[in-house]
CSV table of C-alpha atoms and ligand atoms in Angstrom, one decimal:
chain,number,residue,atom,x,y,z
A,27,UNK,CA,4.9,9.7,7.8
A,28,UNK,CA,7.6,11.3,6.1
A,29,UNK,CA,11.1,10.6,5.3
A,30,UNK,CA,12.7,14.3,6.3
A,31,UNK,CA,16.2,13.4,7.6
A,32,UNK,CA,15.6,9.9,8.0
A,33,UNK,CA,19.1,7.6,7.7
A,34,UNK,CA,18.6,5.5,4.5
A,35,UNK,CA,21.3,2.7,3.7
A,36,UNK,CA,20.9,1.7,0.0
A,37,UNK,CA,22.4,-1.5,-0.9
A,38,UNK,CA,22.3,-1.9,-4.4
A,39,UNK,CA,23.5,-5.4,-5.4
A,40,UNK,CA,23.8,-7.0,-9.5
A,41,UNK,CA,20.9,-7.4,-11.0
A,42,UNK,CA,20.0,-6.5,-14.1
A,43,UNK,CA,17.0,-3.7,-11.7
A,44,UNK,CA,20.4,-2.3,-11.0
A,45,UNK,CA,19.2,0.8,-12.6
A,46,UNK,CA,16.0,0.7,-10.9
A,47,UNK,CA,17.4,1.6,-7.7
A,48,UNK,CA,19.1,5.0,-9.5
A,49,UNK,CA,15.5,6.4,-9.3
A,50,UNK,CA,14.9,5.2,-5.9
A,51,UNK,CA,17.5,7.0,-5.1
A,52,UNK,CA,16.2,10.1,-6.4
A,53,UNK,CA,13.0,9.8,-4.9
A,54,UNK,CA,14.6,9.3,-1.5
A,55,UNK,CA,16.7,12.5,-2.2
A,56,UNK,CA,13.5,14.7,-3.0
A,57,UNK,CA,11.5,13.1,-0.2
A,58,UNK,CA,14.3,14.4,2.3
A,59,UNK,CA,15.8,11.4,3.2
A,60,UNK,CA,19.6,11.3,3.9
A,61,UNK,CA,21.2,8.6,2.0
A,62,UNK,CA,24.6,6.8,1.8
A,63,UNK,CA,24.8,3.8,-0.6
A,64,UNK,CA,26.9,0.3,-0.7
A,65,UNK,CA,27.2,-1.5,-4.2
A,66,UNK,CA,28.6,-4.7,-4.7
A,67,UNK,CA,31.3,-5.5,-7.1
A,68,UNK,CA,28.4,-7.0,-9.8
A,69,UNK,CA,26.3,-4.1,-9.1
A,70,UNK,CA,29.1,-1.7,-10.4
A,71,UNK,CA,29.2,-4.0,-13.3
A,72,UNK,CA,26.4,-2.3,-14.0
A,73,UNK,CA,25.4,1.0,-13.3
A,74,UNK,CA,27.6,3.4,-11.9
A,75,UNK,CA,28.9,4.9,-8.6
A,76,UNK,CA,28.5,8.6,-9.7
A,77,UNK,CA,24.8,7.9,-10.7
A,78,UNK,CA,24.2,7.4,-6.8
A,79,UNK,CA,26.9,10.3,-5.9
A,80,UNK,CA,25.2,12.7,-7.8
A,81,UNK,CA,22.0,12.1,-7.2
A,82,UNK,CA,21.6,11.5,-3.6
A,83,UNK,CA,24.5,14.0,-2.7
A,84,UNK,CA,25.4,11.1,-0.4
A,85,UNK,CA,28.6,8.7,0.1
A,86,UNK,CA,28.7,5.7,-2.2
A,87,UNK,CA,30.8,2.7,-0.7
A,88,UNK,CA,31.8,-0.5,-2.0
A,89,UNK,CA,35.4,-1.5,-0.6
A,90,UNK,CA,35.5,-2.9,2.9
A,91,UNK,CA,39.6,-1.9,2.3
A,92,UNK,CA,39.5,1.2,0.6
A,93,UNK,CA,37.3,3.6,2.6
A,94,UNK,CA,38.0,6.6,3.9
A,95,UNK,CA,36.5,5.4,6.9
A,96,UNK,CA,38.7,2.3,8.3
A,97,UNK,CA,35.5,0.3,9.7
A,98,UNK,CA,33.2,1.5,6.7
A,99,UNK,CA,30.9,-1.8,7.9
A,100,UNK,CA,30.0,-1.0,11.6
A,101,UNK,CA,29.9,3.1,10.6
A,102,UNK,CA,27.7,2.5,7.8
A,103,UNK,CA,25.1,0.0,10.0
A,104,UNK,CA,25.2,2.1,13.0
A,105,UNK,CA,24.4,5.4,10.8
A,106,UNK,CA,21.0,3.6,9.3
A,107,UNK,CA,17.7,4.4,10.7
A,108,UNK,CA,16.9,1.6,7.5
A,109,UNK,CA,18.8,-0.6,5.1
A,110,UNK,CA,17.1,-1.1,1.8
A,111,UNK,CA,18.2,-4.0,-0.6
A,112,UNK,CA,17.4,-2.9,-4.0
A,113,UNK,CA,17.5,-4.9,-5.8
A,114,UNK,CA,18.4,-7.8,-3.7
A,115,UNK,CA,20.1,-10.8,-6.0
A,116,UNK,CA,19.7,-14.5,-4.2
A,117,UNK,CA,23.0,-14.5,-3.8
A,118,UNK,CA,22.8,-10.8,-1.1
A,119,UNK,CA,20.4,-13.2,0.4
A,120,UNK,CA,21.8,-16.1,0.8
A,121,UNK,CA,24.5,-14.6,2.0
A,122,UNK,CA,22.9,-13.1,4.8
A,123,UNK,CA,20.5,-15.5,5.4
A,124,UNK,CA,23.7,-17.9,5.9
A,125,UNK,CA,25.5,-15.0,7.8
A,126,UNK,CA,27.9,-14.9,5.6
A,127,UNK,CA,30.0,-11.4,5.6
A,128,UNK,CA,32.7,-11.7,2.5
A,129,UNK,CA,32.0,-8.0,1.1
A,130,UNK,CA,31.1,-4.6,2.4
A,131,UNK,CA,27.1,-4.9,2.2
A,132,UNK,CA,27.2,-8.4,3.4
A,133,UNK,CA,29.6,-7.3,6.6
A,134,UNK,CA,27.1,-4.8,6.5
A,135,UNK,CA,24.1,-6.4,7.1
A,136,UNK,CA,25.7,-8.5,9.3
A,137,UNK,CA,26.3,-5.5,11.7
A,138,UNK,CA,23.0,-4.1,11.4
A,139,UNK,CA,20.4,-3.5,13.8
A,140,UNK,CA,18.5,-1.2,12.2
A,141,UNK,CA,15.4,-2.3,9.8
A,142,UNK,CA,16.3,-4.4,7.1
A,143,UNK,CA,13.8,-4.6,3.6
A,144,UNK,CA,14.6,-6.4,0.6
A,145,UNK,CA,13.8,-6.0,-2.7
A,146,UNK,CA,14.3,-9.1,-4.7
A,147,UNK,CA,14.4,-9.2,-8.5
A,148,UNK,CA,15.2,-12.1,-10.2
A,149,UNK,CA,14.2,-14.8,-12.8
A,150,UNK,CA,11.6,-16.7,-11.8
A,151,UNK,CA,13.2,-20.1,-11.3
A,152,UNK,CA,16.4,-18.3,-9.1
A,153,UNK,CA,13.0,-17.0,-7.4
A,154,UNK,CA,11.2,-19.8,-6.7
A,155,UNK,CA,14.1,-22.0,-6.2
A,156,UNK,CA,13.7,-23.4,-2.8
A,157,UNK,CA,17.1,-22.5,-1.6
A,158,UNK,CA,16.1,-18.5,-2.4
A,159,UNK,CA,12.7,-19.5,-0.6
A,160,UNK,CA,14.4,-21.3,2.0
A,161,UNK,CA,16.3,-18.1,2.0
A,162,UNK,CA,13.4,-15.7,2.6
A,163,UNK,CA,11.7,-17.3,5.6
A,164,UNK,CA,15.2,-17.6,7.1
A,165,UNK,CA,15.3,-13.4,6.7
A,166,UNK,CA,11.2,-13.0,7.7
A,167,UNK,CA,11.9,-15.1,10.7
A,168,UNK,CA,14.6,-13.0,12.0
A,169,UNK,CA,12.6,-9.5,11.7
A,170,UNK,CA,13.9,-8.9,8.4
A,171,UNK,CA,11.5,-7.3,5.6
A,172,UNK,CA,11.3,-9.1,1.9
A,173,UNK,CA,8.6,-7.3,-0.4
A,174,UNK,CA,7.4,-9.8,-3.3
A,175,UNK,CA,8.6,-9.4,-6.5
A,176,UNK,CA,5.8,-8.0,-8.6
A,177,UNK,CA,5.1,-10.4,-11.8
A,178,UNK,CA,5.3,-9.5,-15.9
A,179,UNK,CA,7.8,-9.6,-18.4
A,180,UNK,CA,11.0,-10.4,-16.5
A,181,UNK,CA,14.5,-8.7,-18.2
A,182,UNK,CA,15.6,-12.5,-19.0
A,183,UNK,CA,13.1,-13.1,-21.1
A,184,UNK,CA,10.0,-14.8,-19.2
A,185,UNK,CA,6.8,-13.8,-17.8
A,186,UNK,CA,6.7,-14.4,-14.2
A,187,UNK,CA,7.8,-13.6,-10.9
A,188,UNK,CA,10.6,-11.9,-9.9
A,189,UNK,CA,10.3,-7.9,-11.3
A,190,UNK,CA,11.4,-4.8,-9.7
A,191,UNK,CA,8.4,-3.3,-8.1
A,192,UNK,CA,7.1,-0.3,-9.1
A,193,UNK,CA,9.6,2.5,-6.9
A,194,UNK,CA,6.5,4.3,-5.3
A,195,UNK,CA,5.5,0.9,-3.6
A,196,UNK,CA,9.5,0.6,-2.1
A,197,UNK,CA,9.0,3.8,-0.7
A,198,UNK,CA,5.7,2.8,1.0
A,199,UNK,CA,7.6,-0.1,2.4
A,200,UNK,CA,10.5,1.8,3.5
A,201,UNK,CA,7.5,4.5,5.4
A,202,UNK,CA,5.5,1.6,6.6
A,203,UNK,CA,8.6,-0.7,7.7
A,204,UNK,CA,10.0,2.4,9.8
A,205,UNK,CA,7.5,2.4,12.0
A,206,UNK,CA,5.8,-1.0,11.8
A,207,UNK,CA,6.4,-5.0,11.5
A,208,UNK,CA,4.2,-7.7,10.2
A,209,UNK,CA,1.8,-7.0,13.0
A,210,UNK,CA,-1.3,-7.0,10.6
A,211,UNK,CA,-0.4,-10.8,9.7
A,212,UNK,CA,-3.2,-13.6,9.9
A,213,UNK,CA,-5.7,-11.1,9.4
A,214,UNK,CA,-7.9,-11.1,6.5
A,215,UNK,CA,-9.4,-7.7,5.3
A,216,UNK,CA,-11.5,-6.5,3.2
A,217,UNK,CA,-11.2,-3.2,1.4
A,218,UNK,CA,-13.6,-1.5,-1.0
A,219,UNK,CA,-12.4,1.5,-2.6
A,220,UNK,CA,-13.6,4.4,-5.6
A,221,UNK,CA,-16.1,5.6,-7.4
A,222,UNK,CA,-19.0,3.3,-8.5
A,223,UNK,CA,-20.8,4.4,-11.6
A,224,UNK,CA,-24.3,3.9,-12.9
A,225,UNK,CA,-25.2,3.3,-16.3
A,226,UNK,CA,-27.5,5.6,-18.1
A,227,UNK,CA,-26.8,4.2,-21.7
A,228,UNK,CA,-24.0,3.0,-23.3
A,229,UNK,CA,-22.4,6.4,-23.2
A,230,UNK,CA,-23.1,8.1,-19.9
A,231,UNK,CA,-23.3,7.2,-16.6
A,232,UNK,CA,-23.6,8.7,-12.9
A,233,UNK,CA,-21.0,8.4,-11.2
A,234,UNK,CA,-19.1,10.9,-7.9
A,235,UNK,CA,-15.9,12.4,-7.2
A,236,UNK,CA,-14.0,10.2,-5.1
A,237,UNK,CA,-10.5,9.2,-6.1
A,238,UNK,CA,-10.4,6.0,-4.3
A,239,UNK,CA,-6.9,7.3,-3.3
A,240,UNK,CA,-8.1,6.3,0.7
A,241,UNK,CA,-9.2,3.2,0.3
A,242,UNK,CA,-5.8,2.0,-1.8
A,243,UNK,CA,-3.5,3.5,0.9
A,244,UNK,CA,-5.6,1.5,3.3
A,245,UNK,CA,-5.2,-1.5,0.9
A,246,UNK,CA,-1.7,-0.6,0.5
A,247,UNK,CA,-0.9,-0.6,4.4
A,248,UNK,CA,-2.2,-3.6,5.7
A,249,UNK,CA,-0.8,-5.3,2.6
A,250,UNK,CA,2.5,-4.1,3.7
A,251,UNK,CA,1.3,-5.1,7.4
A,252,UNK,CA,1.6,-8.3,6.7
A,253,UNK,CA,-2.4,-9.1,6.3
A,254,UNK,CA,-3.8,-10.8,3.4
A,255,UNK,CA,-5.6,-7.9,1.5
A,256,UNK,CA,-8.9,-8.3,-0.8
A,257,UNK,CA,-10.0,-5.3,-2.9
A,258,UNK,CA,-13.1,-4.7,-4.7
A,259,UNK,CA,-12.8,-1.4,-6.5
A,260,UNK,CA,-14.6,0.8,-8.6
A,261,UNK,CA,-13.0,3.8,-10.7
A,262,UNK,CA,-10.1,4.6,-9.1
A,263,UNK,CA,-7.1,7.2,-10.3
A,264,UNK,CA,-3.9,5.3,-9.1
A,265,UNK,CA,-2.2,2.2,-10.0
A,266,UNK,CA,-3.5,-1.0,-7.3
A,267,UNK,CA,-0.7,-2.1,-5.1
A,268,UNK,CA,0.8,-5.4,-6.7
A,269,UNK,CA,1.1,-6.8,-3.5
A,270,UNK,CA,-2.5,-7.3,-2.6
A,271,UNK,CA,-3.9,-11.1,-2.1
A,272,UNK,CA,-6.9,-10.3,-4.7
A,273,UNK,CA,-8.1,-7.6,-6.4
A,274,UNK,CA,-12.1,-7.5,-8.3
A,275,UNK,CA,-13.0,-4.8,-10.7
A,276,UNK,CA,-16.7,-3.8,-9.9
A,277,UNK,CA,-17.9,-0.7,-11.7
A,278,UNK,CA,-21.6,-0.4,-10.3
A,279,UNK,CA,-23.4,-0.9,-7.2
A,280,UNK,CA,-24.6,-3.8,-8.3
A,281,UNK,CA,-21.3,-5.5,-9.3
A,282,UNK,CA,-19.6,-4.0,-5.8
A,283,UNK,CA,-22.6,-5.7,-4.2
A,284,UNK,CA,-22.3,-9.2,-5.5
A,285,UNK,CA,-18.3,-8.7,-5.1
A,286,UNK,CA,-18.7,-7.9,-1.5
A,287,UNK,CA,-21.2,-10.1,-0.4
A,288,UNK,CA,-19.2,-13.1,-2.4
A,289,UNK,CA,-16.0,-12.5,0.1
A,290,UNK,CA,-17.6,-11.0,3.3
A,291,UNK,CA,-17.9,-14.2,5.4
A,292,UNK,CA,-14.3,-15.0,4.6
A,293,UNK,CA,-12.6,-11.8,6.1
A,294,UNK,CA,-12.1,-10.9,9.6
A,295,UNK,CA,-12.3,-7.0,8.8
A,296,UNK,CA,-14.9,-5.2,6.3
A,297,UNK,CA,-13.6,-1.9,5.3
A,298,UNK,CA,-16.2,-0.1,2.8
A,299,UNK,CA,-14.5,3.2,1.7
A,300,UNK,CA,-16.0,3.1,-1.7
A,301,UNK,CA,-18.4,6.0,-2.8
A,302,UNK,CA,-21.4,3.5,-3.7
A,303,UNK,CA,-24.2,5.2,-5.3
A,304,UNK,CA,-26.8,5.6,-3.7
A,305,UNK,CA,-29.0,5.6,-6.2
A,306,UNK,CA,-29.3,4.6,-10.2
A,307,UNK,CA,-31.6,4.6,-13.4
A,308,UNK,CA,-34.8,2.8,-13.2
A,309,UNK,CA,-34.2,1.8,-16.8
A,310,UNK,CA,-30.5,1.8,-18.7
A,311,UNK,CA,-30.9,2.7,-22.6
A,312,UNK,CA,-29.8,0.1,-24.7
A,313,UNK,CA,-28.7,2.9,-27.6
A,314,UNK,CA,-27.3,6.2,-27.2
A,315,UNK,CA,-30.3,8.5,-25.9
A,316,UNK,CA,-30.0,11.3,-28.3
A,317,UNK,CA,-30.5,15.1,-28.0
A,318,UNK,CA,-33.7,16.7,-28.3
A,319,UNK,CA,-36.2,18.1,-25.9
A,320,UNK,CA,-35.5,18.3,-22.1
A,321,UNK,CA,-35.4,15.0,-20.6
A,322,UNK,CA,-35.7,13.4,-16.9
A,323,UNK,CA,-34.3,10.5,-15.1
A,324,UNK,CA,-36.1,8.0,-13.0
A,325,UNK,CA,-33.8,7.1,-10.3
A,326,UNK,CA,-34.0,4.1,-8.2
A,327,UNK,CA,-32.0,3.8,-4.5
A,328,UNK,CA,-29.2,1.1,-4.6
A,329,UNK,CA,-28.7,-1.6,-2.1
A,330,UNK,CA,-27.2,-0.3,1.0
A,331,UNK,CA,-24.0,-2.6,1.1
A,332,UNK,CA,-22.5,-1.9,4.2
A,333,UNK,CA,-25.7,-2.1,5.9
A,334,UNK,CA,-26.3,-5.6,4.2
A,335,UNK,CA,-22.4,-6.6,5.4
A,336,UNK,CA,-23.6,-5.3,9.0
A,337,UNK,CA,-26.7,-7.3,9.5
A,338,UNK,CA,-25.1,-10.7,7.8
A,339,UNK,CA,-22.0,-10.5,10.0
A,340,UNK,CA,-19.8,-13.2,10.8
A,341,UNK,CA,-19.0,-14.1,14.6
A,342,UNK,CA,-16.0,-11.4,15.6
A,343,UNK,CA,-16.1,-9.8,12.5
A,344,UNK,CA,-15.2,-5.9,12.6
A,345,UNK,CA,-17.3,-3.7,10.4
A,346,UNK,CA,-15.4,0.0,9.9
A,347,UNK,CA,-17.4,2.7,7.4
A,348,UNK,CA,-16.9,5.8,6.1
A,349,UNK,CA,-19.4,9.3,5.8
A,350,UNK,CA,-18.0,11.8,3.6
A,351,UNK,CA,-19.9,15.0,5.0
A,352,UNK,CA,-20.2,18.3,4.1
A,353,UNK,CA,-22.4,19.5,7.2
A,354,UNK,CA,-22.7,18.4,11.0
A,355,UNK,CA,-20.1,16.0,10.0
A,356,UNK,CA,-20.0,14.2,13.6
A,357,UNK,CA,-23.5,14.3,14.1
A,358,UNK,CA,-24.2,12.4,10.6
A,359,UNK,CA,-21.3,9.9,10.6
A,360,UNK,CA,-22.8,8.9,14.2
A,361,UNK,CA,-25.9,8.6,12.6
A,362,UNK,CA,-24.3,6.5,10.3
A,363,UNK,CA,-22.1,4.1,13.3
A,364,UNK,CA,-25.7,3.3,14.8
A,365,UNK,CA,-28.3,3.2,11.7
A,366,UNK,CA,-25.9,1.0,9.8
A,367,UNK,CA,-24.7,-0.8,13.5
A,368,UNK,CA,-20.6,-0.2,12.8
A,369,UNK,CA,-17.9,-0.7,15.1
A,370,UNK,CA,-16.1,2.2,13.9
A,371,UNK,CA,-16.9,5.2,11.2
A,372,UNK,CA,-14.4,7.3,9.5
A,373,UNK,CA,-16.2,10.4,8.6
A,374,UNK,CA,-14.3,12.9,6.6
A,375,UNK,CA,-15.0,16.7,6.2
A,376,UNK,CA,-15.4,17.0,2.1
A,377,UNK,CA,-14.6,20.7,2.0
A,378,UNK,CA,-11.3,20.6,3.9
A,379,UNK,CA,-10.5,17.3,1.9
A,380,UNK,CA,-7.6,17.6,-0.4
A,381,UNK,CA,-5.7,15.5,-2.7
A,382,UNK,CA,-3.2,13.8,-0.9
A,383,UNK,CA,-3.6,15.6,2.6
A,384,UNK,CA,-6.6,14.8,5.0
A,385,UNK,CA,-8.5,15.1,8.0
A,386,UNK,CA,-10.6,12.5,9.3
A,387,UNK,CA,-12.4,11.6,12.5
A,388,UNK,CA,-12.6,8.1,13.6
A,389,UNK,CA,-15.6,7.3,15.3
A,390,UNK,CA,-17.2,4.6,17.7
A,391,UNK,CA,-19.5,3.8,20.2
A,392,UNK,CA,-16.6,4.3,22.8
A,393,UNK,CA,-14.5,7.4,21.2
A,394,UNK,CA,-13.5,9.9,19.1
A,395,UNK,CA,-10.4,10.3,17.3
A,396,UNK,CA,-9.2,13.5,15.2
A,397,UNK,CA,-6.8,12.7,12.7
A,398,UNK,CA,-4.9,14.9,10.4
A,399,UNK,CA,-1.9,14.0,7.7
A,400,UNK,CA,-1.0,12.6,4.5
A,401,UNK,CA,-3.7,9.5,3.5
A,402,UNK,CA,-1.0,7.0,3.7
A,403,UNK,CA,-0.5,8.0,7.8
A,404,UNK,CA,-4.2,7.9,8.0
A,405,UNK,CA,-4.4,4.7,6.7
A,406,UNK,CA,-1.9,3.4,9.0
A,407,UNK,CA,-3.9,5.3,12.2
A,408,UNK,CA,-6.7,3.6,11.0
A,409,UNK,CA,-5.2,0.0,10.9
A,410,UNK,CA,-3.9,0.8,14.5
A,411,UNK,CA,-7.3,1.6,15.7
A,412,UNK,CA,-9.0,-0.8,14.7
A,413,UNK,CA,-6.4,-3.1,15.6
A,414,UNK,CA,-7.9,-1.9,19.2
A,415,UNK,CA,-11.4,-2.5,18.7
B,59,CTP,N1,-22.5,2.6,1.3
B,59,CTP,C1,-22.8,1.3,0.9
B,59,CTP,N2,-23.8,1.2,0.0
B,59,CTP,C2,-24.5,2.2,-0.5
B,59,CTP,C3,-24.1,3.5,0.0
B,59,CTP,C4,-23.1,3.6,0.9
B,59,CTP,O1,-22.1,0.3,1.3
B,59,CTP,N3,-25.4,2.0,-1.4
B,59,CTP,C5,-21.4,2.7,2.3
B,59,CTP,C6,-20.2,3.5,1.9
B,59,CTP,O2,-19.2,2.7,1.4
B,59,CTP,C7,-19.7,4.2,3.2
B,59,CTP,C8,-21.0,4.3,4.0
B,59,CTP,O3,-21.9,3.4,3.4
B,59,CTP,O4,-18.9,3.3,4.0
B,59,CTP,C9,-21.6,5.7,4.1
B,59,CTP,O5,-21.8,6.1,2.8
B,59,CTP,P1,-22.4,7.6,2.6
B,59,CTP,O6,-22.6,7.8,1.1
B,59,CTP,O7,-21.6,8.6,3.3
B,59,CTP,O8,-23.8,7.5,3.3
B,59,CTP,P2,-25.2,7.0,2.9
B,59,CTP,O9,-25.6,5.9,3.8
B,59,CTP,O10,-25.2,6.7,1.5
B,59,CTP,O11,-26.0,8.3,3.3
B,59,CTP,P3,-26.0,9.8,2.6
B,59,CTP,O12,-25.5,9.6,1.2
B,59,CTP,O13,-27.4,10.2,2.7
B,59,CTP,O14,-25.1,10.6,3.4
């Protein structure tokens, strides 16, 4: 799911995340994407033209008048494989929302039949104004995309909704909105990602390599999907998409068990990617055990979550695992799909495993699927098949 040569419109319009979209821009450039950009009068009020120019080694339009081209408007939305409104004032949308085409990007967007995705940053009261509400189901409605704002200290002053997203989240829109819709919506899932870790006293712990990079990209996808995302999550190395419905912090097997068992019956899909321990210390020292003469561990198994989630299932309710193998890795993940009674394991092959890039093998009782790619495409393969179950 890359973005090699794909047609990206920027529309940047005047907020004060103007200068937000300047490093968009430069990670659209380095990811391969073409890109041409349209800034509104306000938006050149503050940043400027050459920023885009330079960076994107792209055209950068504002004047429906004074183009080189003489209908800059219909060129510009026939050229797009995807325009991207960042950041998106409530006047852009209200504006389009009301069909309303007074400017270049607004005459724009009216031509457009390409993918539209909006990324609205604003104070918190122009946000939840009804008329900018109004304003967003008007653009959902009509196929258009609209991110949420993320929430924290907003340039005007409050704490609230209405911030520029993080950029690496607009980019997993602008992937994710390529190819897909809201198709995930009305679904509630469940995603459990990471590495759970033991306590062996208040210093050390046991705990396993896994990155939990699979389990957010899943997260991250169906979010994006248009489905109401819960995660529970252990130690994890990247930032959790803001996006999500919920997100719960649980470091052991224990916590990840009470977590999961909490929100089970109220999700339509289980997704346990985590790397649970399987097992922990009989005992947990209260002080630091100190150094001395060699020691041993008493190690108790953990509750088998998944299993647990299996046998308590709700009517209709799809149950997906994974098996991280590093021998007979069919053999054992279909151990897995009937032991632990799945309707589809992902079993991946840990020595060919690699940071970003992935093979995985989607199992279940009717076929098998071989998958290769970056984890974000996984995670969208993955959505689509069970989407199929
Ligand atoms: N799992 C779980 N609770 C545990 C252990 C594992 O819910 N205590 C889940 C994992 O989240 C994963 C699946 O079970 O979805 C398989 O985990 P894995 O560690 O591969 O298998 P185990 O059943 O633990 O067997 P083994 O470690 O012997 O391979």
């Amino acid at each position: 799911m890359d973005l090699q040569d794909k047609k990206v419109l920027l529309g940047v319009s005047g907020g004060i995340a103007a200068y937000k979209a300047i490093e968009l821009a430069s990670m659209l450039y380095k990811s391969g994407a073409q890109i041409k950009t349209i800034m509104t009068d306000s938006a050149r009020e503050l940043v400027s033209a050459v920023n885009f120019s330079a960076i994107t080694h792209g055209t950068v339009h504002h004047s429906q008048f004074h183009d080189s081209d003489p209908i800059p408007h219909i060129n510009l939305a026939d050229w797009a494989d995807i325009v991207v409104i960042a950041p998106a004032t409530a006047n852009i949308m209200a504006k389009a929302a009301n069909g309303i085409a007074d400017d270049l990007l607004s005459s724009t967007l009216l031509a457009c039949t390409s993918p539209i995705l909006w990324i609205p940053a604003m104070n918190v009261h122009m946000y939840d104004n009804l008329a900018t509400q109004d304003n967003i189901a008007i653009l959902r409605k009509r196929g258009h995309f609209v991110l949420k704002p993320a929430t924290g200290l907003l340039a005007c002053g409050y704490d609230g909704k209405g911030k520029y997203p993080p950029n690496q989240e607009v980019i997993a829109a602008i992937k994710t909105y390529l190819h897909y819709g809201y198709d995930l919506s009305g679904k509630k899932i469940l995603v459990t990602a990471g590495a759970c870790s033991e306590d062996i006293d208040p210093m050390r712990c046991i705990t396993n390599k896994s990155s939990g990079m699979t389990g957010l990209s899943i997260a991250r996808a169906a979010s994006l999907r248009g489905a109401e995302v819960s995660l529970v999550y252990a130690d994890i190395k990247d930032e959790i998409p803001y996006h999500l419905s919920m997100a719960i912090l649980a470091k052991s097997s224990a916590d990840m068990h009470k977590a999961v068992v909490e929100l089970a019956t109220n999700h339509d899909t289980i997704i346990m990617c985590a790397a649970v321990s399987d097992y922990k210390p009989l005992e947990v020292a209260q002080s630091k055990i100190k150094k001395g003469n060699d020691i041993s561990l008493d190690l108790i198994q953990t509750v088998d979550i998944l299993k647990e989630v299996s046998k308590r299932r709700t009517s209709g309710q799809k149950i997906i695992g994974f098996a991280a193998e590093t021998d007979q890795i069919e053999e054992n993940a279909r151990e897995k799909l009937s032991r632990k009674q799945l309707d589809l394991i992902v079993a991946n092959d840990l020595v060919v495993a690699g940071k970003d890039h992935s093979e995985q093998i989607f199992i279940s009782n009717t076929d098998t699927i071989k998958e290769k790619g970056d984890k974000f495409t996984l995670a969208h393969k993955l959505l689509d098949r069970i989407n199929k179950l």
